[in-house]
Amino acid sequence: MSGIIQDLELVSVTKRYGTALAVNAVSHRFRPASYTCLLGPSGCGKSSTLRMIAGHESVTEGSILLAHRDISNLPPAKRGTAMMFQSYALFPHLSVLDNVAFSLKMKGVDAKERRAKAAEMLELVDLTALADRLPAQLSGGQQQRVALARALITRPQVLLLDEPLSALDPFLRVRMRTELRNLQKELGISFIHVTHGQDEALALADEIVVMNDAVIEQAGPAREVFNAPKTRFVAQFMGGHNVIALPQGHFAIRSDAVGVTPAGSGQMEGHVTAIEYQGTYVSVMSRIAGDQEVTALVPDAAYFDAPHHPGDRIGLTWDAKNLHQLTA
Ligand code: ADP
Ligand code: MG
């Protein structure tokens, strides 16, 4: 949209609320023109980070650079960023078109021009037919697209989204995330999307930034963060992994890389504690030495060829190359 690819950088950014440390000296360079998810549990500092980028929250220490320009102290509208809010906060008495045109009205753009621009944005989010409706006459997904159009009309270089899908039902959530992803590619600007859902982050992100307890634990391409978690926290939070303590340290191994064999024939012995049918896979949970839980995801056909039950003794196998040593 802007034509020029701009990159956003956080330089040792800290946020304190009184004495509470919400973001602790976070540094990160976001990849230009890409979809980044800020992922982490509730309270880890995601929204504070996003709000500081948007300018809705002051930076306690450090700086935020966009295209090498320090934007830390600029008002939100002057930064080149735009935020789509968690609650879409549409004006109930304004039509869809006027909601989208609102920020241009504030800027003093004349009626004809702002309506033309708003119509363009509605076309982008596929809402042209609903331009005259009031927000109350729209579904949740449609309201969300209005909110998107309203944020995009300012032509931001970076669009910031705070849990944008959390209010939608699961079916709509999956559809909207495809739309968000397509829109980001089409516009070629950066999207930074806050979520606490690892599945959402994996589905959407070029890059995932995992936060925990006010710091970034790991950042990288989605596939790398999933396949090669560096810390116990990342392995557990991303899911799909076992964290096993061995004499040489802690290791992560994907649950689908653990095989189940007859008792006495694996690398380890386990007692089955629970079986969960998951459709494509069956999840076989067992307890190994040291009271550790290990989950093996077994393809359904393989499981039903040789089913196991709670209390059974089994062997567990894996290829050593699939073990990833964790640093913390
Ligand atoms: P997340 O979005 O990851 O859930 P937040 O950035 O909202 O996390 O919050 C990080 C920490 O800062 C939390 O402990 C939260 O309670 C605290 N916090 C957030 N906003 C405020 C505020 N306005 N005043 C005081 N504390 C806040
Ligand atoms: Mg939040």
PDB file of N, CA, C and O in Angstrom, residues 25 35 54 60 103 106 113 120 128 165-166 168 170 173 187 198 201 236 238 244 256 260 299 301 308 312 325:
ATOM      1  N   ALA A  25      12.761  -4.625  28.768  1.00  0.00           N
ATOM      2  CA  ALA A  25      13.894  -4.409  27.854  1.00  0.00           C
ATOM      3  C   ALA A  25      13.827  -5.307  26.623  1.00  0.00           C
ATOM      4  O   ALA A  25      14.782  -6.021  26.305  1.00  0.00           O
ATOM      5  N   TYR A  35       3.875 -11.130   8.166  1.00  0.00           N
ATOM      6  CA  TYR A  35       2.851 -11.361   9.177  1.00  0.00           C
ATOM      7  C   TYR A  35       3.538 -11.896  10.418  1.00  0.00           C
ATOM      8  O   TYR A  35       4.095 -12.985  10.392  1.00  0.00           O
ATOM      9  N   ALA A  54       1.771   1.294  18.923  1.00  0.00           N
ATOM     10  CA  ALA A  54       0.695   2.125  18.372  1.00  0.00           C
ATOM     11  C   ALA A  54       0.738   3.559  18.889  1.00  0.00           C
ATOM     12  O   ALA A  54       0.199   4.460  18.259  1.00  0.00           O
ATOM     13  N   THR A  60       8.274   3.400  28.763  1.00  0.00           N
ATOM     14  CA  THR A  60       8.973   3.801  29.988  1.00  0.00           C
ATOM     15  C   THR A  60      10.461   4.020  29.718  1.00  0.00           C
ATOM     16  O   THR A  60      11.042   5.018  30.127  1.00  0.00           O
ATOM     17  N   SER A 103     -11.929   8.634  10.295  1.00  0.00           N
ATOM     18  CA  SER A 103     -10.625   9.243  10.609  1.00  0.00           C
ATOM     19  C   SER A 103     -10.241  10.296   9.567  1.00  0.00           C
ATOM     20  O   SER A 103      -9.552  11.259   9.880  1.00  0.00           O
ATOM     21  N   MET A 106     -11.906  13.479  10.537  1.00  0.00           N
ATOM     22  CA  MET A 106     -11.142  14.141  11.606  1.00  0.00           C
ATOM     23  C   MET A 106      -9.949  14.908  11.046  1.00  0.00           C
ATOM     24  O   MET A 106      -9.514  15.909  11.592  1.00  0.00           O
ATOM     25  N   GLU A 113     -14.066  13.124  -1.204  1.00  0.00           N
ATOM     26  CA  GLU A 113     -12.831  12.346  -1.237  1.00  0.00           C
ATOM     27  C   GLU A 113     -12.840  11.246  -0.167  1.00  0.00           C
ATOM     28  O   GLU A 113     -12.439  10.108  -0.416  1.00  0.00           O
ATOM     29  N   GLU A 120     -13.381   2.496  -1.411  1.00  0.00           N
ATOM     30  CA  GLU A 120     -12.252   1.669  -1.855  1.00  0.00           C
ATOM     31  C   GLU A 120     -11.885   0.628  -0.790  1.00  0.00           C
ATOM     32  O   GLU A 120     -11.644  -0.538  -1.096  1.00  0.00           O
ATOM     33  N   THR A 128     -18.740  -3.878   0.127  1.00  0.00           N
ATOM     34  CA  THR A 128     -19.368  -2.819  -0.667  1.00  0.00           C
ATOM     35  C   THR A 128     -20.893  -2.841  -0.561  1.00  0.00           C
ATOM     36  O   THR A 128     -21.534  -1.805  -0.398  1.00  0.00           O
ATOM     37  N   LEU A 165      -9.424 -12.071  16.658  1.00  0.00           N
ATOM     38  CA  LEU A 165     -10.357 -13.152  16.335  1.00  0.00           C
ATOM     39  C   LEU A 165     -11.045 -13.725  17.564  1.00  0.00           C
ATOM     40  O   LEU A 165     -11.884 -14.616  17.452  1.00  0.00           O
ATOM     41  N   SER A 166     -10.702 -13.192  18.751  1.00  0.00           N
ATOM     42  CA  SER A 166     -11.153 -13.863  19.970  1.00  0.00           C
ATOM     43  C   SER A 166     -12.660 -13.777  20.189  1.00  0.00           C
ATOM     44  O   SER A 166     -13.232 -14.606  20.877  1.00  0.00           O
ATOM     45  N   LEU A 168     -14.921 -14.168  17.884  1.00  0.00           N
ATOM     46  CA  LEU A 168     -15.653 -14.894  16.840  1.00  0.00           C
ATOM     47  C   LEU A 168     -15.828 -16.361  17.193  1.00  0.00           C
ATOM     48  O   LEU A 168     -15.019 -16.933  17.925  1.00  0.00           O
ATOM     49  N   PRO A 170     -15.698 -20.423  16.486  1.00  0.00           N
ATOM     50  CA  PRO A 170     -14.554 -21.139  15.909  1.00  0.00           C
ATOM     51  C   PRO A 170     -14.570 -21.221  14.376  1.00  0.00           C
ATOM     52  O   PRO A 170     -13.533 -21.068  13.730  1.00  0.00           O
ATOM     53  N   ARG A 173     -13.712 -17.839  12.985  1.00  0.00           N
ATOM     54  CA  ARG A 173     -12.339 -17.507  13.329  1.00  0.00           C
ATOM     55  C   ARG A 173     -11.377 -18.049  12.270  1.00  0.00           C
ATOM     56  O   ARG A 173     -10.464 -17.372  11.822  1.00  0.00           O
ATOM     57  N   LEU A 187      -1.739  -6.435   0.549  1.00  0.00           N
ATOM     58  CA  LEU A 187      -1.315  -5.064   0.833  1.00  0.00           C
ATOM     59  C   LEU A 187       0.200  -4.922   0.886  1.00  0.00           C
ATOM     60  O   LEU A 187       0.739  -3.847   0.656  1.00  0.00           O
ATOM     61  N   GLN A 198      -1.670 -20.746  20.126  1.00  0.00           N
ATOM     62  CA  GLN A 198      -0.543 -21.204  19.302  1.00  0.00           C
ATOM     63  C   GLN A 198      -1.019 -21.692  17.932  1.00  0.00           C
ATOM     64  O   GLN A 198      -0.326 -21.528  16.937  1.00  0.00           O
ATOM     65  N   ALA A 201      -1.391 -18.661  15.776  1.00  0.00           N
ATOM     66  CA  ALA A 201      -0.076 -18.134  15.382  1.00  0.00           C
ATOM     67  C   ALA A 201       0.550 -19.005  14.297  1.00  0.00           C
ATOM     68  O   ALA A 201       1.093 -18.491  13.312  1.00  0.00           O
ATOM     69  N   GLN A 236       6.516 -26.274  25.708  1.00  0.00           N
ATOM     70  CA  GLN A 236       5.231 -26.577  26.325  1.00  0.00           C
ATOM     71  C   GLN A 236       4.130 -25.673  25.804  1.00  0.00           C
ATOM     72  O   GLN A 236       3.025 -26.115  25.544  1.00  0.00           O
ATOM     73  N   MET A 238       3.969 -24.063  22.851  1.00  0.00           N
ATOM     74  CA  MET A 238       3.636 -24.332  21.445  1.00  0.00           C
ATOM     75  C   MET A 238       2.806 -25.607  21.318  1.00  0.00           C
ATOM     76  O   MET A 238       2.090 -25.792  20.355  1.00  0.00           O
ATOM     77  N   ILE A 244      11.358 -33.883  28.078  1.00  0.00           N
ATOM     78  CA  ILE A 244      11.833 -35.025  28.852  1.00  0.00           C
ATOM     79  C   ILE A 244      13.174 -34.686  29.497  1.00  0.00           C
ATOM     80  O   ILE A 244      14.067 -34.152  28.827  1.00  0.00           O
ATOM     81  N   ASP A 256       4.385 -36.541  17.755  1.00  0.00           N
ATOM     82  CA  ASP A 256       4.211 -37.432  16.602  1.00  0.00           C
ATOM     83  C   ASP A 256       5.530 -38.064  16.172  1.00  0.00           C
ATOM     84  O   ASP A 256       5.562 -38.847  15.230  1.00  0.00           O
ATOM     85  N   VAL A 260       5.139 -46.059  19.597  1.00  0.00           N
ATOM     86  CA  VAL A 260       4.777 -47.012  20.652  1.00  0.00           C
ATOM     87  C   VAL A 260       5.096 -48.419  20.158  1.00  0.00           C
ATOM     88  O   VAL A 260       4.737 -48.782  19.034  1.00  0.00           O
ATOM     89  N   PRO A 299      -0.741 -42.562  14.477  1.00  0.00           N
ATOM     90  CA  PRO A 299      -1.762 -42.504  13.427  1.00  0.00           C
ATOM     91  C   PRO A 299      -2.878 -43.515  13.730  1.00  0.00           C
ATOM     92  O   PRO A 299      -2.599 -44.607  14.229  1.00  0.00           O
ATOM     93  N   ALA A 301      -4.796 -45.646  12.227  1.00  0.00           N
ATOM     94  CA  ALA A 301      -4.770 -47.024  11.727  1.00  0.00           C
ATOM     95  C   ALA A 301      -3.734 -47.850  12.483  1.00  0.00           C
ATOM     96  O   ALA A 301      -3.991 -48.991  12.889  1.00  0.00           O
ATOM     97  N   HIS A 308      -3.796 -50.101  22.787  1.00  0.00           N
ATOM     98  CA  HIS A 308      -3.325 -50.174  24.175  1.00  0.00           C
ATOM     99  C   HIS A 308      -4.389 -49.581  25.078  1.00  0.00           C
ATOM    100  O   HIS A 308      -5.264 -48.849  24.617  1.00  0.00           O
ATOM    101  N   ASP A 312      -1.530 -50.632  30.678  1.00  0.00           N
ATOM    102  CA  ASP A 312      -0.613 -51.462  29.877  1.00  0.00           C
ATOM    103  C   ASP A 312       0.817 -50.964  29.994  1.00  0.00           C
ATOM    104  O   ASP A 312       1.057 -49.761  30.097  1.00  0.00           O
ATOM    105  N   GLN A 325      17.764 -30.424  22.346  1.00  0.00           N
ATOM    106  CA  GLN A 325      18.171 -30.029  23.695  1.00  0.00           C
ATOM    107  C   GLN A 325      17.685 -28.613  23.993  1.00  0.00           C
ATOM    108  O   GLN A 325      17.768 -27.716  23.144  1.00  0.00           O
TER     109      GLN A 325
END
